[in-house]
Coordinates of C-alpha atoms in Angstrom, one line a residue:
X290 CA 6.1 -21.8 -12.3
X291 CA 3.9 -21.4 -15.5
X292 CA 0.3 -20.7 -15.9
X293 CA 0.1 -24.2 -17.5
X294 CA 2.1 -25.6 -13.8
X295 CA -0.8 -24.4 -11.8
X296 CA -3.5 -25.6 -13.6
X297 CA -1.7 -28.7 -13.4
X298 CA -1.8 -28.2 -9.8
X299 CA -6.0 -27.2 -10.2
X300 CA -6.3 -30.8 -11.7
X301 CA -4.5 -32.7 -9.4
X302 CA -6.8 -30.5 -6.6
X303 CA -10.0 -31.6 -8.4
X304 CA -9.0 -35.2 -7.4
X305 CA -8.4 -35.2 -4.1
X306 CA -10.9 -32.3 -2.5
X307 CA -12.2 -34.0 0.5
X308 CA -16.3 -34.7 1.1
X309 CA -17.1 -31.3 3.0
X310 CA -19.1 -28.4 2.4
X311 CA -17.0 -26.6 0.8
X312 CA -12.9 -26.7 -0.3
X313 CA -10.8 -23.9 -2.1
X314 CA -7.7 -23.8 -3.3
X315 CA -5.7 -20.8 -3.5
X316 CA -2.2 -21.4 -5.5
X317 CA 0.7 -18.4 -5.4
X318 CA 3.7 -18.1 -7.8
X319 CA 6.1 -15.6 -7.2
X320 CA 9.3 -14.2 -8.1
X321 CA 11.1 -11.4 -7.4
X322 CA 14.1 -9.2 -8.4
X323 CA 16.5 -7.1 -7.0
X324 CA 18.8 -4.7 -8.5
X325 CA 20.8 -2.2 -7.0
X326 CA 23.7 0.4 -7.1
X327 CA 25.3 2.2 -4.1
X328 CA 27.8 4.3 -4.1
X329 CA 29.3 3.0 -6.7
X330 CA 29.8 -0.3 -6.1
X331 CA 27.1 -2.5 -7.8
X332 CA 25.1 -4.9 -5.2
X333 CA 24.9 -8.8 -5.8
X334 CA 21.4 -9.2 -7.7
X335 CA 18.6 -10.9 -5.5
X336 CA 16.7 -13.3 -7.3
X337 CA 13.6 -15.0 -5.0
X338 CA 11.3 -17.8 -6.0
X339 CA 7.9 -18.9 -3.7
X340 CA 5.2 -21.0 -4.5
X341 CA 2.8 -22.7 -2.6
X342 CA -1.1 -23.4 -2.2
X343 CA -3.4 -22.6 0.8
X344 CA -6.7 -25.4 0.8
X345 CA -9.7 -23.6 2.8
X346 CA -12.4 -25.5 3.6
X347 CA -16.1 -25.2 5.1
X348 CA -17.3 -27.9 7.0
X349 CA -20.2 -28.5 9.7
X350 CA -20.0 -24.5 10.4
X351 CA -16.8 -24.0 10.3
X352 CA -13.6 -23.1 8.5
X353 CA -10.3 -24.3 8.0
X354 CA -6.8 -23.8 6.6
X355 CA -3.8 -25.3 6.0
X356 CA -0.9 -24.3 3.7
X357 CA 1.7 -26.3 1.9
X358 CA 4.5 -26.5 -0.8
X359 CA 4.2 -29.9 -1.4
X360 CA 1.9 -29.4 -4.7
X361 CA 1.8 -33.3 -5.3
X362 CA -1.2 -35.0 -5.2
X363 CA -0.3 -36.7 -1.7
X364 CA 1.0 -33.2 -0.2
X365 CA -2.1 -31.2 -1.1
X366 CA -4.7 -34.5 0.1
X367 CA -2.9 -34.3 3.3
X368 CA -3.7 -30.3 3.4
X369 CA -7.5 -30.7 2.9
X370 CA -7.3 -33.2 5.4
X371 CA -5.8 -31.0 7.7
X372 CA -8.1 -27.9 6.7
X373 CA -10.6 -30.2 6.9
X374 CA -9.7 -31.9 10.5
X375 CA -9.5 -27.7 12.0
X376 CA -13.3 -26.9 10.6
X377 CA -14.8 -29.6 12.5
X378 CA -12.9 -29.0 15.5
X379 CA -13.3 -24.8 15.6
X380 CA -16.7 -25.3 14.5
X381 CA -18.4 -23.9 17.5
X382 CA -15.8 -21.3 18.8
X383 CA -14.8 -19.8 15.2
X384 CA -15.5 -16.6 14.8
X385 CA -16.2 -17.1 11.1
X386 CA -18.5 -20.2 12.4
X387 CA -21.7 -20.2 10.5
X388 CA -20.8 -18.4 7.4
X389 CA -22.0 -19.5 4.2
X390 CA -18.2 -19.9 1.8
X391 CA -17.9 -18.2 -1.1
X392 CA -19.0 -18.4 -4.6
X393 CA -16.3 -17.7 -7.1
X394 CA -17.0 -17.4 -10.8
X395 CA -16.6 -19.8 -13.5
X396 CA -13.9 -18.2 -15.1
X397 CA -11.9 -14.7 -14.0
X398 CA -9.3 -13.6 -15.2
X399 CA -7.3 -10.3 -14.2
X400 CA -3.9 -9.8 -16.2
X401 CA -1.4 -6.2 -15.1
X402 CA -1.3 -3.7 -18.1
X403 CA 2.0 -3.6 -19.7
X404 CA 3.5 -1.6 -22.4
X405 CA 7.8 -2.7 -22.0
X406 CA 8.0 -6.2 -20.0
X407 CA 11.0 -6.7 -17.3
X408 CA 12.6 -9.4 -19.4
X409 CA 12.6 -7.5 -22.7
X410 CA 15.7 -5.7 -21.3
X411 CA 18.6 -7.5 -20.6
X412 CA 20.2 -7.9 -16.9
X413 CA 23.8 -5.9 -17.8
X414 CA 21.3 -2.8 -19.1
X415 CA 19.2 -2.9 -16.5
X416 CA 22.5 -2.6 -14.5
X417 CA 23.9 0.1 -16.8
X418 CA 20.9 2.0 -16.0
X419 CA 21.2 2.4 -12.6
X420 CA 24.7 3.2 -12.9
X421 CA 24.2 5.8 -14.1
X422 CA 21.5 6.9 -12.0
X423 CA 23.3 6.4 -8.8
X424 CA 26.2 8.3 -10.7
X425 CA 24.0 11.4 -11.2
X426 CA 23.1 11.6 -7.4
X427 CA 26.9 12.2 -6.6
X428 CA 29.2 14.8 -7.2
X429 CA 29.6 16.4 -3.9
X430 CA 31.8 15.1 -1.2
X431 CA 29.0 15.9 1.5
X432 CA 26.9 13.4 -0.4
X433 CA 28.0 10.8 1.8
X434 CA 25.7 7.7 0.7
X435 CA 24.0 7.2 -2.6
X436 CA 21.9 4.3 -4.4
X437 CA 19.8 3.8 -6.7
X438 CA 17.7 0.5 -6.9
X439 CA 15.1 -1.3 -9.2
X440 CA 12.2 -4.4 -7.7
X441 CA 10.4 -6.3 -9.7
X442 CA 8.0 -9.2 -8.6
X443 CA 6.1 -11.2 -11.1
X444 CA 3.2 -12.5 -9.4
X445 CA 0.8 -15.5 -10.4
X446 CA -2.7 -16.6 -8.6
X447 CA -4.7 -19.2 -9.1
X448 CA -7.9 -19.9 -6.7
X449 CA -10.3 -22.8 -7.6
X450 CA -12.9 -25.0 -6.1
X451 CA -14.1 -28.5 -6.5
X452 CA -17.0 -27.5 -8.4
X453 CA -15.3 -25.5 -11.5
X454 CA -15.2 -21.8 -9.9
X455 CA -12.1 -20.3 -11.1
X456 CA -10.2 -17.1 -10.9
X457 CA -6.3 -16.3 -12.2
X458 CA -5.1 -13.6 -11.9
X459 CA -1.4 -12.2 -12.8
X460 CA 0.8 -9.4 -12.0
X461 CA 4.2 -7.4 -12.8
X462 CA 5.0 -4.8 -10.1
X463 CA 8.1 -2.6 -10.7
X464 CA 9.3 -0.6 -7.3
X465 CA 12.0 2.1 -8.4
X466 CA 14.3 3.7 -6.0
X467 CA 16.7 6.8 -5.2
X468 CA 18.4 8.4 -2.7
X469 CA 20.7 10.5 -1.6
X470 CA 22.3 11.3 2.2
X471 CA 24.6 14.6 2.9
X472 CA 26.3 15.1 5.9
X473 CA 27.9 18.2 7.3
X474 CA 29.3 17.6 11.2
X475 CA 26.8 16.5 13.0
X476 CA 23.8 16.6 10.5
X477 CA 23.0 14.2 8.4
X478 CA 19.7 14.8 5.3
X479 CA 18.5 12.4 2.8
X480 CA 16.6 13.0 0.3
X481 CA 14.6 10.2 -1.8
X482 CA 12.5 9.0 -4.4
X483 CA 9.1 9.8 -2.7
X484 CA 10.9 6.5 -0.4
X485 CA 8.9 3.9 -2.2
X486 CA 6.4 5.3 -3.2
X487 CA 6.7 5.8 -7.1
X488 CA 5.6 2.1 -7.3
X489 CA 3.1 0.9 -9.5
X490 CA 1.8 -2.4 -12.0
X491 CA 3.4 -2.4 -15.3
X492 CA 6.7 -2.7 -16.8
X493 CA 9.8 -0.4 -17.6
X494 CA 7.5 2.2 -18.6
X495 CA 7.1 2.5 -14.9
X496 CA 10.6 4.3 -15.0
X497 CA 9.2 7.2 -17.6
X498 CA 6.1 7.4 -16.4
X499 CA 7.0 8.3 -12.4
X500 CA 9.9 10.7 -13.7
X501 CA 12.4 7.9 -12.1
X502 CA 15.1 9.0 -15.3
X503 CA 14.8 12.9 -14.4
X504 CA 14.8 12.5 -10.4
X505 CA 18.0 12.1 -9.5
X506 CA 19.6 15.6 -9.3
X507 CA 17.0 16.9 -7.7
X508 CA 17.3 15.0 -5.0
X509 CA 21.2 15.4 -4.6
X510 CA 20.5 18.7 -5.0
X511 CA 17.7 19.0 -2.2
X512 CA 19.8 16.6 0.3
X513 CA 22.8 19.1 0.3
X514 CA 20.3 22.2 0.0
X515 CA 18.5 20.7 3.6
X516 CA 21.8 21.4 5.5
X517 CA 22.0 24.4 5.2
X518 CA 18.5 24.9 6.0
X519 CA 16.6 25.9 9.2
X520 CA 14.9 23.7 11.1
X521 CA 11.1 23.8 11.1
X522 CA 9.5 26.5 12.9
X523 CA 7.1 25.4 15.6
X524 CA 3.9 26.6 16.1
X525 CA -0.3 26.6 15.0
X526 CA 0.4 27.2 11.0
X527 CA -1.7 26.2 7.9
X528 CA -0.2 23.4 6.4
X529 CA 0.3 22.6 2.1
X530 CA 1.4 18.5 2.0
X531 CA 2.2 17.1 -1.0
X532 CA 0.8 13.7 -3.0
X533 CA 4.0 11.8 -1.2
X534 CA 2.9 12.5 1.9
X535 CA -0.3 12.9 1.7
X536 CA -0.5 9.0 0.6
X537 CA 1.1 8.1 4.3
X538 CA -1.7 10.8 5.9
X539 CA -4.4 8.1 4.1
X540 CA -2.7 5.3 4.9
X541 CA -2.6 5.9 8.6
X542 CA -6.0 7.9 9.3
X543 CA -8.3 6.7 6.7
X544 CA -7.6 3.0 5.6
X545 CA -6.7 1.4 8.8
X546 CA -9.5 3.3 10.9
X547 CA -12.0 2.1 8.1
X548 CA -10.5 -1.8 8.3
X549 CA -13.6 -3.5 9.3
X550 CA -12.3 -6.4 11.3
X551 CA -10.1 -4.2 13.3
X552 CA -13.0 -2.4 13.7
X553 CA -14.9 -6.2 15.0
X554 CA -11.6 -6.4 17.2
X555 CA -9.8 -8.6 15.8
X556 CA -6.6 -7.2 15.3
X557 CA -6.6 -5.3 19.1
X558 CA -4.1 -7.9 20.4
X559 CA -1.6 -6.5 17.6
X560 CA -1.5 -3.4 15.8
X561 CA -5.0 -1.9 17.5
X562 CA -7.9 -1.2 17.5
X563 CA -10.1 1.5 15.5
X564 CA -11.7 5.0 17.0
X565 CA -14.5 4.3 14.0
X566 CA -17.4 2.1 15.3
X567 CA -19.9 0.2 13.3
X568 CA -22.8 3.0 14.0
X569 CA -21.0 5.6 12.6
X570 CA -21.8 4.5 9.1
X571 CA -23.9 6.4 6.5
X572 CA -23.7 9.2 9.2
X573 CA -20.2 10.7 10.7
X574 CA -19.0 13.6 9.7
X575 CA -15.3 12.5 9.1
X576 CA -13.5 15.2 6.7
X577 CA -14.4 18.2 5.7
X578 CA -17.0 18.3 2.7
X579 CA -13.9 18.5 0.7
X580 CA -13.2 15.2 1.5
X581 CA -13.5 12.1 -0.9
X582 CA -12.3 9.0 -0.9
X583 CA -12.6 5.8 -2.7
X584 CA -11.0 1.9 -2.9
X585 CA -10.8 1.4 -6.2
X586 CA -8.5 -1.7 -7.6
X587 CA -9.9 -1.2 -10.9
X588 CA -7.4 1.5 -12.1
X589 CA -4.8 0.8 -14.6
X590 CA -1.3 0.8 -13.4
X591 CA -1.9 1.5 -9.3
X592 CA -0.1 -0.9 -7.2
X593 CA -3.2 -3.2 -5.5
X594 CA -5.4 -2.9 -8.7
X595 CA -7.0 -6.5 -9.5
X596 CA -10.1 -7.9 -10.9
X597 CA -10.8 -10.5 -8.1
X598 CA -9.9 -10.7 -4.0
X599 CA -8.4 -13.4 -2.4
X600 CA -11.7 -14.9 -1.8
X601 CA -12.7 -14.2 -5.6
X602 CA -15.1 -11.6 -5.1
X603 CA -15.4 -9.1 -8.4
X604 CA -13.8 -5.4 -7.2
X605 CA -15.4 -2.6 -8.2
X606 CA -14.7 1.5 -7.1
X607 CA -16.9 2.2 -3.9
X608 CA -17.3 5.4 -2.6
X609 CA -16.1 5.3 1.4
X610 CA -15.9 8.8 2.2
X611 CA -18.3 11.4 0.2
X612 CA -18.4 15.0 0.6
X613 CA -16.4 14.0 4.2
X614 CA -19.7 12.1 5.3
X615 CA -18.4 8.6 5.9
X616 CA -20.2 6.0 3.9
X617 CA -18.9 2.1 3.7
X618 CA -15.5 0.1 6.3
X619 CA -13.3 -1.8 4.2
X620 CA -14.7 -4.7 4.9
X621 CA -14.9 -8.0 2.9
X622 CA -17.2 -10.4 2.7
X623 CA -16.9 -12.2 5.9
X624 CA -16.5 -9.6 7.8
X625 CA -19.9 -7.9 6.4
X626 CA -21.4 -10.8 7.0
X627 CA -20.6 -10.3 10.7
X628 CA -21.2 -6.7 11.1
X629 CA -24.2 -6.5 8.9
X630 CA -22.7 -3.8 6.8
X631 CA -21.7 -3.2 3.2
X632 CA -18.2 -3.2 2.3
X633 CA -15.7 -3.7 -0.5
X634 CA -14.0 -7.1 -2.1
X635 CA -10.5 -6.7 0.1
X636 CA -9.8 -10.1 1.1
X637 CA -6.2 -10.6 0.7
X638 CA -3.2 -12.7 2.0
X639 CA 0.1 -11.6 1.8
X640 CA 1.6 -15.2 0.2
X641 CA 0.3 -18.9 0.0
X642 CA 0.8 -19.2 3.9
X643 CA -1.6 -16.8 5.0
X644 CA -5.1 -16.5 5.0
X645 CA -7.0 -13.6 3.3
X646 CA -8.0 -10.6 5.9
X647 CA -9.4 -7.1 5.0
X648 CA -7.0 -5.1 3.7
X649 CA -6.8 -1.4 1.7
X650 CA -5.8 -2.2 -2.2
X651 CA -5.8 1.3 -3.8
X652 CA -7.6 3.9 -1.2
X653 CA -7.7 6.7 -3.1
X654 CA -8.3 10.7 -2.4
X655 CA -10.6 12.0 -5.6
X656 CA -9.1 15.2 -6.7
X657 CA -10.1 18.7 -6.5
X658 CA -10.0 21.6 -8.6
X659 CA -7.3 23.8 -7.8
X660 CA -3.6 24.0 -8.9
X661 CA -0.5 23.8 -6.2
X662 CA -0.1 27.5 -6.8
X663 CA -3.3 27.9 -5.6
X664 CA -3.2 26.1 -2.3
X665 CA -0.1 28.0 -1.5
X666 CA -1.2 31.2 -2.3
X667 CA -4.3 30.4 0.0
X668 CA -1.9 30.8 3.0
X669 CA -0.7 33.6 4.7
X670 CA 1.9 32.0 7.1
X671 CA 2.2 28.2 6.7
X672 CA 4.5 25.5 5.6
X673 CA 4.8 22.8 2.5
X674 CA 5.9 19.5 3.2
X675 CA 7.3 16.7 0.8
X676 CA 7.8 12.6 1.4
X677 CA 7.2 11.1 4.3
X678 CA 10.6 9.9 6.3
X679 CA 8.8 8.5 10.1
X680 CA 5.8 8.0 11.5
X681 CA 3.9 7.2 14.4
X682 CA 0.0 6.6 15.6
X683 CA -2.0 5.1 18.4
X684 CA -3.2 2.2 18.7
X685 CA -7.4 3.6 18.0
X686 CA -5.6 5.2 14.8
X687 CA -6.3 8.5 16.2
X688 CA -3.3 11.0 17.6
X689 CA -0.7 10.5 15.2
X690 CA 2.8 12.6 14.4
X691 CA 4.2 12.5 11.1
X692 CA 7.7 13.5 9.9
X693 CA 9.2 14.4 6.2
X694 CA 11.9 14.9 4.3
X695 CA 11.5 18.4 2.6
X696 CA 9.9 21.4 3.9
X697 CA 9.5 24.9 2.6
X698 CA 7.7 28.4 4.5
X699 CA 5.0 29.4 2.9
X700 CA 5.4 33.4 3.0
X701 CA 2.5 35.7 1.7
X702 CA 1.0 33.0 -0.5
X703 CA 4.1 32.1 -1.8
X704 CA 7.2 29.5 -1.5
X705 CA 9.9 30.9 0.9
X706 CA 13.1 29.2 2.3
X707 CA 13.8 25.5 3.1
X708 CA 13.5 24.1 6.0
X709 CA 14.8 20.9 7.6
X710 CA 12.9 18.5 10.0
X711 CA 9.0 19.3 9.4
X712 CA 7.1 17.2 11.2
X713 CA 3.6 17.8 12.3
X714 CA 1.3 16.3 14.6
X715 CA -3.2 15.9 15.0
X716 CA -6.0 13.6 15.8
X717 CA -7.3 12.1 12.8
X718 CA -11.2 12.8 14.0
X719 CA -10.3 16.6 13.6
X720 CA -7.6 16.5 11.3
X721 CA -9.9 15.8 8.2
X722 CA -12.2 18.3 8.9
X723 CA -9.8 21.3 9.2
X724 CA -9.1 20.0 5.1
X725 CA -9.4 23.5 3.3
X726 CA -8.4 23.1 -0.5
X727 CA -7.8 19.6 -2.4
X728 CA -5.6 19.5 -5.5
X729 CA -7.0 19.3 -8.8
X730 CA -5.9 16.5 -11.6
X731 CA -2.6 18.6 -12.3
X732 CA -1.3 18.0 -8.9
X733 CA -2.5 13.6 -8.1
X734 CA 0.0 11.1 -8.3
X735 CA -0.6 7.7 -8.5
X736 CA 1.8 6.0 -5.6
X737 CA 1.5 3.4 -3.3
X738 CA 3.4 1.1 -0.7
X739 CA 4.9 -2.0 -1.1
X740 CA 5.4 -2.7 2.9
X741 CA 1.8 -2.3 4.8
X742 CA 2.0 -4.5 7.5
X743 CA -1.1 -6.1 9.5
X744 CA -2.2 -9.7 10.9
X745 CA -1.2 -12.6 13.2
X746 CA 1.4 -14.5 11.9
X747 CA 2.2 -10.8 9.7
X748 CA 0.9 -10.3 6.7
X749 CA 3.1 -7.6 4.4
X750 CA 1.5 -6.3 1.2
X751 CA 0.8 -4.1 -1.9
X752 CA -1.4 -0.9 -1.2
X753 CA -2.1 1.9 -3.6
X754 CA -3.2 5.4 -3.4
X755 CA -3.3 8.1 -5.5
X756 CA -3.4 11.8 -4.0
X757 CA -3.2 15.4 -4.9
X758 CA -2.0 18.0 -2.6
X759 CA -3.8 19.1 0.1
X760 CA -4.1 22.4 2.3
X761 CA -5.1 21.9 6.4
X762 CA -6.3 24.9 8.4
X763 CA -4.4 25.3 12.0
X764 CA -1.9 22.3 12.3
X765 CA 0.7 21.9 14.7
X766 CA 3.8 21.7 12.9
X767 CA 7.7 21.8 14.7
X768 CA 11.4 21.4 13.7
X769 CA 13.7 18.5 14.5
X770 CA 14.5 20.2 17.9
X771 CA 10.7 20.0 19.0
X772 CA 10.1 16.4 18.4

């Protein structure tokens, strides 16, 4: 569906928006592309196509929604109707009752950086490609399972109201896989491509820019390597993680905390609550003072940049987390219109079908100023850790236990053996503030997630964050047979 389609749809909106205090309407265009290659054997190509419109309107106090795929003229009347029809009769019990809608500028526009678009190479060299790839993470017959896989979505959004607000916005998001699984006996190790994480806006320079054409034996090479490795040792040990795990250590015990309608409760029936309450703002001493963070959609390339939210609210970078004080929730503007707080523009939905909630975009870690080398050589007995591989976390985001792929000692200040397994283990009130040494620029890596999950019906999407790596003081950190 064309830019010219939905503004075609805009029109045909414009001429049916039902007499209420408000209406919006938020049209989606997607479509997405899979290629893969595993062991050998080249996988059919998945090629998805969505489109759809969600009409939000404010009327007597209250809000509605209603989503269709019917972008005719009758289909999307018979949507405001029904958005319409749900304000009046939640009008007193919603807990969005009350709040003013949104303004949305006259004309925004947002378009994803891109040096080498998707389509400019063809489907058999994009297939070629991975090939060889996949190719390069074989060679051994303990490697046992291999692929190597490429995602691209191309993503258009239109929202507009009755009275000429407008925002489009459009994206290109390229997700490049690897990995590699070895198996001796009764041990199996795999080894990936930082899982998902090398995924970022942009096009085929995506590939060059994450190391994506270098990667892949390294990580055949590390997958055998980890069985013949040790497990983990367990014990109290100082602790190096690296920007591809680090990004899940954010994820987890800074972004969803800092959510501010799970903070307001409203995702307790679900995925939980927060230990962060409203009154710890402008004054909790959440990290060490080594600690900054920031959401920030306005860098080039990161997975959740844009110019607008889903509610068409400019994004800007906002400090949440200064010298480890903690500053600002992610909260949009409902939800600071609830909590009487200042928050970010992170209203998003996942598709047409789904109503924007608060959600991360890029949740960054600012960088420090020291090199890998010096982190490690900070620590007398310790261990490194590499790319998250399972994870787990209550429901007040607070105990959590993390696992990885790779692990190393860390003997005298220096990289020793491997080991297999490393998981470690905290409460993410403490954690932070045991933080003892933060990357520099030479060690951040811009990454992200293309699967954060949250909301009733659920709502999957894009997250970035950038890292560097990170030493902790005093973690608790055990082997495969300790978990």
């Amino acid at each position: 569906m064309s830019g010219d389609d939905l503004e075609a749809v805009a029109a045909r909106f414009r001429g049916i928006a039902p007499a209420a205090d408000a209406c919006t309407l938020r049209l989606v265009a997607e479509r997405d592309e899979h290629l893969a290659v595993r062991r050998g054997v080249v996988q059919p190509p998945r090629v998805g196509y969505d489109r759809g419109a969600m009409l939000t309107v404010w009327d007597g106090g209250g809000v509605g929604y209603a989503a269709t795929s019917d972008l005719s003229a009758g289909g999307l009347a018979a949507a405001a109707a029904r958005a319409r029809d749900w304000a009046r009769a939640t009008a007193a019990i919603h807990v969005l009752r009350g709040l003013p809608p949104p303004i949305l500028p006259r004309d925004g526009v947002y378009v994803s950086r891109v040096a080498e678009p998707w389509e400019a190479l063809p489907l058999a060299d994009k297939v070629d490609l991975l090939r060889r790839e996949e190719e390069r993470l074989g060679g051994d017959p303990r490697l046992v399972d291999r692929e190597a896989g490429l995602w691209h979505t191309a993503l258009d959004t239109l929202l507009v109201d009755a009275d000429g607000g407008r925002v489009a916005q459009r994206f290109s998001f390229v997700v490049p896989t690897l990995s590699a699984t070895a198996n001796a006996g009764s041990d199996t190790q795999t080894r990936t491509f930082g899982g998902h994480a090398f995924c970022r806006q942009g096009g085929l320079e995506v590939l060059r820019d994450t190391g994506f054409l270098e990667a892949a034996p390294c990580i055949a090479a590390e997958a055998l390597a980890l069985l013949a490795a040790p497990e983990c040792p367990t014990g109290v040990a100082d602790l190096v993680i690296a920007p591809d795990q680090m990004i899940l250590q954010l994820h987890e015990s800074i972004g969803h905390p800092l959510e501010l309608d799970r903070i307001l409760g409203d995702e307790r029936n679900y995925a939980g609550r927060s230990f962060v309450t409203a009154d710890m703002f402008g004054r909790y001493q959440y990290g060490s003072p080594l600690l900054n963070v920031t959401f920030d959609p306005s860098r080039a390339g990161e997975l959740a940049s844009y110019g607008f939210d889903d509610e068409g609210q400019p994004a800007s970078r906002v400090p949440l987390i200064r010298d480890g004080i903690l500053l600002r929730p992610l909260g949009s503007r409902t939800s600071q219109l609830r909590a009487g707080l200042a928050g970010v523009a992170n209203a998003r939905a996942a598709s047409w079908n789904r109503p924007p909630i608060d959600r991360m975009a890029n949740l960054n870690l600012e960088p420090g100023d020291q090199s890998l080398a010096a982190l490690v050589g900070a620590v007398e007995r310790g261990v490194y850790v590499e790319t998250n591989c399972s994870w787990s976390i209550d429901d007040s985001r607070n105990k959590f236990q993390f696992g990885c792929e790779w692990g190393r000692r860390i003997v005298d200040g220096a990289l020793g053996e491997v080991v297999k397994n490393p998981n470690y283990r905290g409460i993410s009130a403490t954690f932070w503030r045991s933080l003892a040494g933060v990357g520099g620029e030479d060690t951040l890596q811009v990454l992200g997630t293309p699967w954060c999950g949250k909301g009733e019906p659920n709502q999957v999407i894009r997250v970035g964050h950038a890292a560097p790596a990170c030493l902790f003081r005093a973690v608790e950190v055990f082997g495969g047979a300790a978990a």
